[in-house]
Short mmCIF file of N, CA and C in Angstrom, two decimals:
data_model
loop_
_atom_site.label_atom_id
_atom_site.label_comp_id
_atom_site.label_asym_id
_atom_site.label_seq_id
_atom_site.Cartn_x
_atom_site.Cartn_y
_atom_site.Cartn_z
N MET M 24 49.47 -69.03 -75.51
CA MET M 24 49.85 -68.83 -76.89
C MET M 24 50.29 -70.15 -77.50
N ASN M 25 49.81 -70.46 -78.67
CA ASN M 25 50.30 -71.60 -79.44
C ASN M 25 51.43 -71.12 -80.34
N TRP M 26 52.52 -71.84 -80.32
CA TRP M 26 53.68 -71.49 -81.12
C TRP M 26 53.64 -72.24 -82.44
N ASN M 27 53.91 -71.52 -83.53
CA ASN M 27 54.06 -72.13 -84.86
C ASN M 27 55.55 -72.33 -85.11
N VAL M 28 55.95 -73.58 -85.26
CA VAL M 28 57.36 -73.91 -85.47
C VAL M 28 57.50 -74.55 -86.85
N TYR M 29 58.30 -73.92 -87.68
CA TYR M 29 58.54 -74.42 -89.03
C TYR M 29 59.79 -75.28 -89.01
N LEU M 30 59.69 -76.49 -89.55
CA LEU M 30 60.80 -77.44 -89.59
C LEU M 30 61.32 -77.54 -91.02
N SER M 31 62.55 -77.09 -91.21
CA SER M 31 63.14 -77.02 -92.55
C SER M 31 64.37 -77.91 -92.65
N GLY M 32 64.59 -78.43 -93.84
CA GLY M 32 65.87 -79.08 -94.10
C GLY M 32 65.79 -80.56 -94.36
N GLU M 33 66.84 -81.22 -94.01
CA GLU M 33 67.11 -82.63 -94.30
C GLU M 33 65.87 -83.50 -94.13
N ILE M 34 65.65 -84.39 -95.13
CA ILE M 34 64.43 -85.21 -95.12
C ILE M 34 64.72 -86.71 -95.02
N HIS M 35 65.95 -87.09 -94.72
CA HIS M 35 66.31 -88.50 -94.77
C HIS M 35 66.39 -89.18 -93.40
N THR M 36 66.16 -88.43 -92.33
CA THR M 36 66.14 -89.01 -90.98
C THR M 36 64.85 -88.57 -90.28
N ASP M 37 64.63 -89.07 -89.09
CA ASP M 37 63.38 -88.79 -88.36
C ASP M 37 63.49 -87.64 -87.36
N TRP M 38 64.39 -86.70 -87.60
CA TRP M 38 64.58 -85.60 -86.65
C TRP M 38 63.30 -84.81 -86.40
N ARG M 39 62.47 -84.64 -87.43
CA ARG M 39 61.20 -83.91 -87.24
C ARG M 39 60.32 -84.63 -86.22
N GLN M 40 60.19 -85.94 -86.40
CA GLN M 40 59.36 -86.72 -85.49
C GLN M 40 59.92 -86.70 -84.07
N GLN M 41 61.23 -86.74 -83.93
CA GLN M 41 61.84 -86.67 -82.60
C GLN M 41 61.47 -85.37 -81.90
N ILE M 42 61.49 -84.27 -82.61
CA ILE M 42 61.13 -82.97 -82.02
C ILE M 42 59.65 -82.95 -81.68
N LYS M 43 58.82 -83.43 -82.59
CA LYS M 43 57.38 -83.46 -82.32
C LYS M 43 57.07 -84.32 -81.10
N THR M 44 57.67 -85.50 -81.03
CA THR M 44 57.43 -86.41 -79.91
C THR M 44 57.90 -85.79 -78.60
N GLY M 45 59.06 -85.15 -78.62
CA GLY M 45 59.58 -84.49 -77.41
C GLY M 45 58.68 -83.37 -76.92
N CYS M 46 58.16 -82.58 -77.85
CA CYS M 46 57.26 -81.48 -77.47
C CYS M 46 55.92 -82.01 -76.98
N GLU M 47 55.43 -83.08 -77.60
CA GLU M 47 54.17 -83.70 -77.15
C GLU M 47 54.32 -84.25 -75.74
N ALA M 48 55.47 -84.87 -75.43
CA ALA M 48 55.70 -85.44 -74.10
C ALA M 48 55.69 -84.36 -73.03
N LEU M 49 56.06 -83.14 -73.40
CA LEU M 49 56.07 -82.02 -72.45
C LEU M 49 54.79 -81.20 -72.52
N SER M 50 53.87 -81.61 -73.37
CA SER M 50 52.60 -80.89 -73.57
C SER M 50 52.82 -79.42 -73.95
N LEU M 51 53.82 -79.19 -74.77
CA LEU M 51 54.09 -77.82 -75.21
C LEU M 51 53.05 -77.41 -76.24
N PRO M 52 52.57 -76.17 -76.17
CA PRO M 52 51.58 -75.69 -77.13
C PRO M 52 52.22 -75.30 -78.46
N VAL M 53 52.54 -76.31 -79.26
CA VAL M 53 53.29 -76.11 -80.49
C VAL M 53 52.54 -76.72 -81.66
N HIS M 54 52.50 -75.98 -82.76
CA HIS M 54 51.98 -76.48 -84.03
C HIS M 54 53.15 -76.49 -85.00
N PHE M 55 53.40 -77.65 -85.61
CA PHE M 55 54.53 -77.79 -86.51
C PHE M 55 54.09 -77.71 -87.96
N THR M 56 54.90 -77.05 -88.79
CA THR M 56 54.69 -77.03 -90.22
C THR M 56 56.02 -77.35 -90.89
N SER M 57 55.94 -77.65 -92.17
CA SER M 57 57.15 -78.04 -92.89
C SER M 57 56.90 -77.93 -94.38
N ALA M 58 57.97 -77.90 -95.12
CA ALA M 58 57.88 -78.05 -96.57
C ALA M 58 57.39 -79.46 -96.87
N VAL M 59 57.05 -79.71 -98.10
CA VAL M 59 56.71 -81.07 -98.53
C VAL M 59 57.98 -81.91 -98.39
N THR M 60 57.90 -83.00 -97.64
CA THR M 60 59.08 -83.82 -97.39
C THR M 60 59.13 -85.09 -98.25
N ASP M 61 58.15 -85.28 -99.10
CA ASP M 61 58.17 -86.37 -100.08
C ASP M 61 58.98 -85.87 -101.27
N HIS M 62 60.19 -86.40 -101.42
CA HIS M 62 61.13 -85.88 -102.42
C HIS M 62 60.54 -85.91 -103.83
N GLU M 63 59.94 -87.02 -104.22
CA GLU M 63 59.39 -87.13 -105.58
C GLU M 63 58.25 -86.13 -105.79
N ALA M 64 57.38 -85.99 -104.79
CA ALA M 64 56.27 -85.04 -104.90
C ALA M 64 56.78 -83.62 -105.02
N SER M 65 57.78 -83.28 -104.24
CA SER M 65 58.35 -81.94 -104.29
C SER M 65 58.98 -81.66 -105.66
N ASP M 66 59.72 -82.63 -106.18
CA ASP M 66 60.34 -82.46 -107.49
C ASP M 66 59.30 -82.32 -108.60
N ALA M 67 58.13 -82.92 -108.41
CA ALA M 67 57.08 -82.90 -109.44
C ALA M 67 56.02 -81.83 -109.21
N ALA M 68 56.24 -80.93 -108.27
CA ALA M 68 55.22 -79.95 -107.91
C ALA M 68 54.78 -79.08 -109.09
N GLY M 69 55.66 -78.81 -110.02
CA GLY M 69 55.32 -77.97 -111.16
C GLY M 69 54.78 -78.73 -112.35
N ASP M 70 54.76 -80.05 -112.28
CA ASP M 70 54.33 -80.85 -113.43
C ASP M 70 52.88 -80.57 -113.82
N MET M 71 52.07 -80.15 -112.87
CA MET M 71 50.67 -79.85 -113.19
C MET M 71 50.54 -78.67 -114.15
N LEU M 72 51.62 -77.91 -114.30
CA LEU M 72 51.62 -76.73 -115.18
C LEU M 72 52.09 -77.07 -116.59
N GLY M 73 52.35 -78.34 -116.82
CA GLY M 73 52.79 -78.78 -118.14
C GLY M 73 54.13 -79.48 -118.07
N LYS M 74 54.26 -80.53 -118.84
CA LYS M 74 55.48 -81.33 -118.84
C LYS M 74 56.63 -80.54 -119.46
N GLU M 75 57.78 -80.68 -118.86
CA GLU M 75 59.00 -80.03 -119.35
C GLU M 75 60.03 -81.08 -119.71
N GLU M 76 60.62 -80.96 -120.86
CA GLU M 76 61.69 -81.87 -121.27
C GLU M 76 63.03 -81.45 -120.64
N ASN M 77 63.19 -80.17 -120.44
CA ASN M 77 64.42 -79.62 -119.87
C ASN M 77 64.27 -79.58 -118.35
N TYR M 78 65.17 -80.27 -117.63
CA TYR M 78 65.06 -80.37 -116.18
C TYR M 78 65.20 -79.01 -115.48
N PHE M 79 65.91 -78.08 -116.08
CA PHE M 79 66.00 -76.75 -115.48
C PHE M 79 64.61 -76.16 -115.34
N TRP M 80 63.82 -76.20 -116.40
CA TRP M 80 62.49 -75.60 -116.35
C TRP M 80 61.54 -76.40 -115.47
N ARG M 81 61.70 -77.71 -115.43
CA ARG M 81 60.88 -78.51 -114.51
C ARG M 81 61.19 -78.11 -113.07
N ASP M 82 62.47 -78.05 -112.73
CA ASP M 82 62.87 -77.65 -111.38
C ASP M 82 62.44 -76.22 -111.07
N HIS M 83 62.54 -75.35 -112.07
CA HIS M 83 62.17 -73.94 -111.89
C HIS M 83 60.68 -73.83 -111.53
N LYS M 84 59.85 -74.50 -112.27
CA LYS M 84 58.40 -74.45 -112.00
C LYS M 84 58.08 -75.10 -110.66
N SER M 85 58.70 -76.23 -110.37
CA SER M 85 58.43 -76.90 -109.10
C SER M 85 58.90 -76.06 -107.92
N ALA M 86 60.04 -75.42 -108.05
CA ALA M 86 60.53 -74.56 -106.97
C ALA M 86 59.55 -73.44 -106.68
N LYS M 87 58.97 -72.87 -107.72
CA LYS M 87 58.01 -71.78 -107.52
C LYS M 87 56.73 -72.27 -106.87
N VAL M 88 56.23 -73.42 -107.30
CA VAL M 88 55.02 -73.96 -106.68
C VAL M 88 55.31 -74.30 -105.22
N ASN M 89 56.44 -74.92 -104.95
CA ASN M 89 56.81 -75.24 -103.57
C ASN M 89 56.99 -73.96 -102.73
N ALA M 90 57.46 -72.89 -103.34
CA ALA M 90 57.68 -71.64 -102.62
C ALA M 90 56.39 -71.03 -102.10
N ILE M 91 55.27 -71.32 -102.74
CA ILE M 91 53.99 -70.83 -102.23
C ILE M 91 53.81 -71.33 -100.80
N ARG M 92 54.08 -72.59 -100.60
CA ARG M 92 53.95 -73.19 -99.27
C ARG M 92 55.04 -72.70 -98.32
N THR M 93 56.30 -72.83 -98.72
CA THR M 93 57.39 -72.52 -97.80
C THR M 93 57.41 -71.05 -97.42
N LYS M 94 57.21 -70.17 -98.38
CA LYS M 94 57.21 -68.72 -98.09
C LYS M 94 56.11 -68.37 -97.10
N THR M 95 54.92 -68.91 -97.33
CA THR M 95 53.79 -68.63 -96.45
C THR M 95 54.05 -69.16 -95.04
N LEU M 96 54.51 -70.40 -94.94
CA LEU M 96 54.73 -71.00 -93.63
C LEU M 96 55.87 -70.34 -92.87
N ILE M 97 56.94 -69.98 -93.55
CA ILE M 97 58.04 -69.28 -92.88
C ILE M 97 57.59 -67.91 -92.39
N GLU M 98 56.85 -67.19 -93.22
CA GLU M 98 56.39 -65.86 -92.82
C GLU M 98 55.44 -65.91 -91.63
N ASN M 99 54.76 -67.03 -91.44
CA ASN M 99 53.78 -67.14 -90.37
C ASN M 99 54.26 -67.93 -89.15
N CYS M 100 55.52 -68.33 -89.14
CA CYS M 100 56.01 -69.10 -87.99
C CYS M 100 56.57 -68.16 -86.93
N ASP M 101 56.60 -68.67 -85.70
CA ASP M 101 57.21 -67.94 -84.59
C ASP M 101 58.70 -68.21 -84.51
N VAL M 102 59.07 -69.41 -84.88
CA VAL M 102 60.48 -69.81 -84.90
C VAL M 102 60.63 -70.94 -85.91
N ALA M 103 61.78 -70.99 -86.55
CA ALA M 103 62.08 -72.07 -87.49
C ALA M 103 63.24 -72.90 -86.93
N VAL M 104 63.20 -74.18 -87.23
CA VAL M 104 64.31 -75.07 -86.93
C VAL M 104 64.83 -75.54 -88.28
N ILE M 105 66.11 -75.30 -88.52
CA ILE M 105 66.68 -75.59 -89.83
C ILE M 105 67.77 -76.64 -89.68
N ARG M 106 67.50 -77.82 -90.24
CA ARG M 106 68.35 -78.98 -90.08
C ARG M 106 69.24 -79.19 -91.30
N PHE M 107 70.51 -79.33 -91.03
CA PHE M 107 71.48 -79.67 -92.07
C PHE M 107 72.05 -81.04 -91.74
N GLY M 108 71.81 -82.01 -92.62
CA GLY M 108 72.33 -83.35 -92.41
C GLY M 108 73.67 -83.52 -93.08
N ASP M 109 74.23 -84.71 -92.92
CA ASP M 109 75.55 -84.94 -93.49
C ASP M 109 75.52 -85.76 -94.77
N LYS M 110 74.34 -86.28 -95.14
CA LYS M 110 74.27 -87.13 -96.33
C LYS M 110 74.21 -86.31 -97.62
N TYR M 111 73.43 -85.25 -97.62
CA TYR M 111 73.28 -84.41 -98.82
C TYR M 111 73.45 -82.95 -98.41
N LYS M 112 73.77 -82.13 -99.36
CA LYS M 112 73.80 -80.70 -99.09
C LYS M 112 72.38 -80.16 -99.20
N GLN M 113 71.93 -79.45 -98.20
CA GLN M 113 70.57 -78.92 -98.18
C GLN M 113 70.58 -77.43 -98.56
N TRP M 114 70.67 -77.20 -99.86
CA TRP M 114 70.69 -75.82 -100.33
C TRP M 114 69.36 -75.14 -100.00
N ASN M 115 68.26 -75.89 -100.06
CA ASN M 115 66.96 -75.32 -99.73
C ASN M 115 66.92 -74.87 -98.27
N ALA M 116 67.56 -75.61 -97.39
CA ALA M 116 67.60 -75.22 -95.98
C ALA M 116 68.40 -73.94 -95.80
N ALA M 117 69.51 -73.82 -96.52
CA ALA M 117 70.30 -72.59 -96.44
C ALA M 117 69.48 -71.40 -96.95
N PHE M 118 68.71 -71.63 -98.00
CA PHE M 118 67.85 -70.57 -98.52
C PHE M 118 66.79 -70.19 -97.49
N ASP M 119 66.17 -71.20 -96.84
CA ASP M 119 65.19 -70.92 -95.80
C ASP M 119 65.80 -70.11 -94.66
N ALA M 120 67.03 -70.47 -94.27
CA ALA M 120 67.71 -69.71 -93.22
C ALA M 120 67.92 -68.26 -93.64
N GLY M 121 68.29 -68.06 -94.90
CA GLY M 121 68.46 -66.69 -95.41
C GLY M 121 67.16 -65.91 -95.38
N CYS M 122 66.06 -66.58 -95.75
CA CYS M 122 64.75 -65.93 -95.69
C CYS M 122 64.41 -65.55 -94.26
N CYS M 123 64.68 -66.45 -93.33
CA CYS M 123 64.43 -66.13 -91.91
C CYS M 123 65.27 -64.94 -91.46
N ALA M 124 66.55 -64.97 -91.80
CA ALA M 124 67.44 -63.89 -91.40
C ALA M 124 66.99 -62.55 -91.99
N ALA M 125 66.61 -62.56 -93.25
CA ALA M 125 66.19 -61.33 -93.91
C ALA M 125 64.89 -60.78 -93.35
N SER M 126 64.00 -61.67 -92.91
CA SER M 126 62.70 -61.22 -92.43
C SER M 126 62.66 -61.02 -90.92
N GLY M 127 63.74 -61.37 -90.24
CA GLY M 127 63.77 -61.23 -88.78
C GLY M 127 63.11 -62.38 -88.05
N THR M 128 62.84 -63.48 -88.74
CA THR M 128 62.24 -64.65 -88.10
C THR M 128 63.33 -65.40 -87.33
N PRO M 129 63.16 -65.61 -86.04
CA PRO M 129 64.19 -66.34 -85.30
C PRO M 129 64.29 -67.79 -85.77
N TYR M 130 65.52 -68.28 -85.81
CA TYR M 130 65.69 -69.67 -86.19
C TYR M 130 66.81 -70.33 -85.40
N ILE M 131 66.67 -71.64 -85.27
CA ILE M 131 67.63 -72.50 -84.61
C ILE M 131 68.22 -73.40 -85.69
N THR M 132 69.54 -73.50 -85.75
CA THR M 132 70.14 -74.47 -86.66
C THR M 132 70.36 -75.77 -85.90
N LEU M 133 70.27 -76.86 -86.64
CA LEU M 133 70.46 -78.19 -86.09
C LEU M 133 71.41 -78.94 -87.01
N HIS M 134 72.63 -79.17 -86.54
CA HIS M 134 73.61 -79.89 -87.35
C HIS M 134 74.78 -80.34 -86.49
N ASN M 135 75.55 -81.25 -87.05
CA ASN M 135 76.72 -81.79 -86.36
C ASN M 135 77.88 -80.80 -86.41
N GLU M 136 78.85 -81.05 -85.54
CA GLU M 136 80.02 -80.17 -85.46
C GLU M 136 80.87 -80.17 -86.72
N ASP M 137 80.87 -81.26 -87.48
CA ASP M 137 81.76 -81.36 -88.63
C ASP M 137 81.38 -80.45 -89.78
N ILE M 138 80.24 -79.76 -89.71
CA ILE M 138 79.90 -78.81 -90.77
C ILE M 138 79.72 -77.38 -90.22
N ILE M 139 80.38 -77.11 -89.11
CA ILE M 139 80.35 -75.75 -88.56
C ILE M 139 80.92 -74.75 -89.57
N HIS M 140 82.07 -75.07 -90.13
CA HIS M 140 82.73 -74.11 -91.02
C HIS M 140 81.88 -73.73 -92.24
N PRO M 141 81.35 -74.69 -93.01
CA PRO M 141 80.56 -74.28 -94.18
C PRO M 141 79.26 -73.56 -93.80
N LEU M 142 78.82 -73.69 -92.55
CA LEU M 142 77.57 -73.04 -92.14
C LEU M 142 77.80 -71.81 -91.26
N LYS M 143 79.02 -71.29 -91.27
CA LYS M 143 79.34 -70.20 -90.34
C LYS M 143 78.44 -68.99 -90.52
N GLU M 144 78.09 -68.61 -91.75
CA GLU M 144 77.21 -67.46 -91.96
C GLU M 144 75.77 -67.78 -91.54
N VAL M 145 75.33 -68.99 -91.83
CA VAL M 145 73.99 -69.42 -91.43
C VAL M 145 73.90 -69.43 -89.90
N ASP M 146 74.90 -70.00 -89.24
CA ASP M 146 74.90 -70.05 -87.78
C ASP M 146 75.05 -68.67 -87.15
N ALA M 147 75.74 -67.77 -87.83
CA ALA M 147 75.94 -66.43 -87.27
C ALA M 147 74.63 -65.67 -87.11
N SER M 148 73.65 -65.97 -87.95
CA SER M 148 72.34 -65.31 -87.85
C SER M 148 71.34 -66.10 -87.02
N ALA M 149 71.66 -67.35 -86.73
CA ALA M 149 70.75 -68.18 -85.92
C ALA M 149 70.80 -67.68 -84.47
N LEU M 150 69.70 -67.88 -83.76
CA LEU M 150 69.67 -67.50 -82.35
C LEU M 150 70.11 -68.65 -81.46
N ALA M 151 70.25 -69.84 -82.03
CA ALA M 151 70.78 -70.98 -81.30
C ALA M 151 71.26 -72.02 -82.31
N TRP M 152 72.24 -72.80 -81.87
CA TRP M 152 72.72 -73.94 -82.66
C TRP M 152 72.61 -75.17 -81.78
N ALA M 153 71.92 -76.18 -82.28
CA ALA M 153 71.76 -77.44 -81.56
C ALA M 153 72.39 -78.56 -82.37
N THR M 154 72.81 -79.60 -81.66
CA THR M 154 73.38 -80.76 -82.35
C THR M 154 72.46 -81.96 -82.29
N THR M 155 71.39 -81.88 -81.48
CA THR M 155 70.45 -83.00 -81.38
C THR M 155 69.02 -82.46 -81.35
N PRO M 156 68.06 -83.27 -81.80
CA PRO M 156 66.66 -82.87 -81.68
C PRO M 156 66.25 -82.63 -80.22
N GLU M 157 66.85 -83.37 -79.29
CA GLU M 157 66.54 -83.19 -77.88
C GLU M 157 66.92 -81.79 -77.40
N GLN M 158 68.03 -81.25 -77.89
CA GLN M 158 68.41 -79.89 -77.53
C GLN M 158 67.40 -78.89 -78.07
N VAL M 159 66.88 -79.13 -79.26
CA VAL M 159 65.85 -78.25 -79.82
C VAL M 159 64.62 -78.27 -78.92
N VAL M 160 64.22 -79.45 -78.48
CA VAL M 160 63.06 -79.55 -77.58
C VAL M 160 63.34 -78.77 -76.29
N GLU M 161 64.53 -78.89 -75.75
CA GLU M 161 64.89 -78.16 -74.53
C GLU M 161 64.81 -76.65 -74.75
N ILE M 162 65.28 -76.19 -75.89
CA ILE M 162 65.20 -74.75 -76.21
C ILE M 162 63.75 -74.32 -76.31
N LEU M 163 62.94 -75.09 -77.02
CA LEU M 163 61.52 -74.74 -77.16
C LEU M 163 60.83 -74.74 -75.81
N GLU M 164 61.12 -75.74 -74.99
CA GLU M 164 60.51 -75.77 -73.64
C GLU M 164 60.88 -74.51 -72.86
N TYR M 165 62.14 -74.14 -72.91
CA TYR M 165 62.58 -72.95 -72.18
C TYR M 165 61.89 -71.68 -72.68
N VAL M 166 61.90 -71.45 -73.98
CA VAL M 166 61.36 -70.18 -74.48
C VAL M 166 59.83 -70.12 -74.36
N ILE M 167 59.18 -71.28 -74.33
CA ILE M 167 57.72 -71.30 -74.25
C ILE M 167 57.23 -71.26 -72.80
N THR M 168 57.95 -71.93 -71.89
CA THR M 168 57.39 -72.09 -70.54
C THR M 168 58.02 -71.23 -69.46
N LYS M 169 59.23 -70.75 -69.66
CA LYS M 169 59.89 -70.00 -68.58
C LYS M 169 59.41 -68.56 -68.54
N GLU M 170 59.27 -68.06 -67.33
CA GLU M 170 58.82 -66.66 -67.16
C GLU M 170 59.89 -65.83 -66.53
#
């Protein structure tokens, strides 16, 4: 079985690549998907529908266009990894975690200890909490290869 793993959240570090590299080194049968991680492209996703002077409506249209991708990929993944960084608040990641929880999609949270409290509800529905990309790789190796 090939596993579809959706990578959600923080876009300012290389955590996605670390997980991909770790899984490749173990030859795990994993296919990774993600939201658009180019910040400017994501913010402009709705611009093709017409220019907006009001940023609320620009963001509204872009969020809906982006949701076509994220909703589809989350619904079709076997497990999601949801990363919360410390530089910015990832409201989109919290929303993705809520979608996973509501749909019964298993997810792993990835974040440092200093934000345990604000993420207590998100972590309560997660099936695992990791603090490093290496721990995520170890979890994936276990659930994919152990019998």
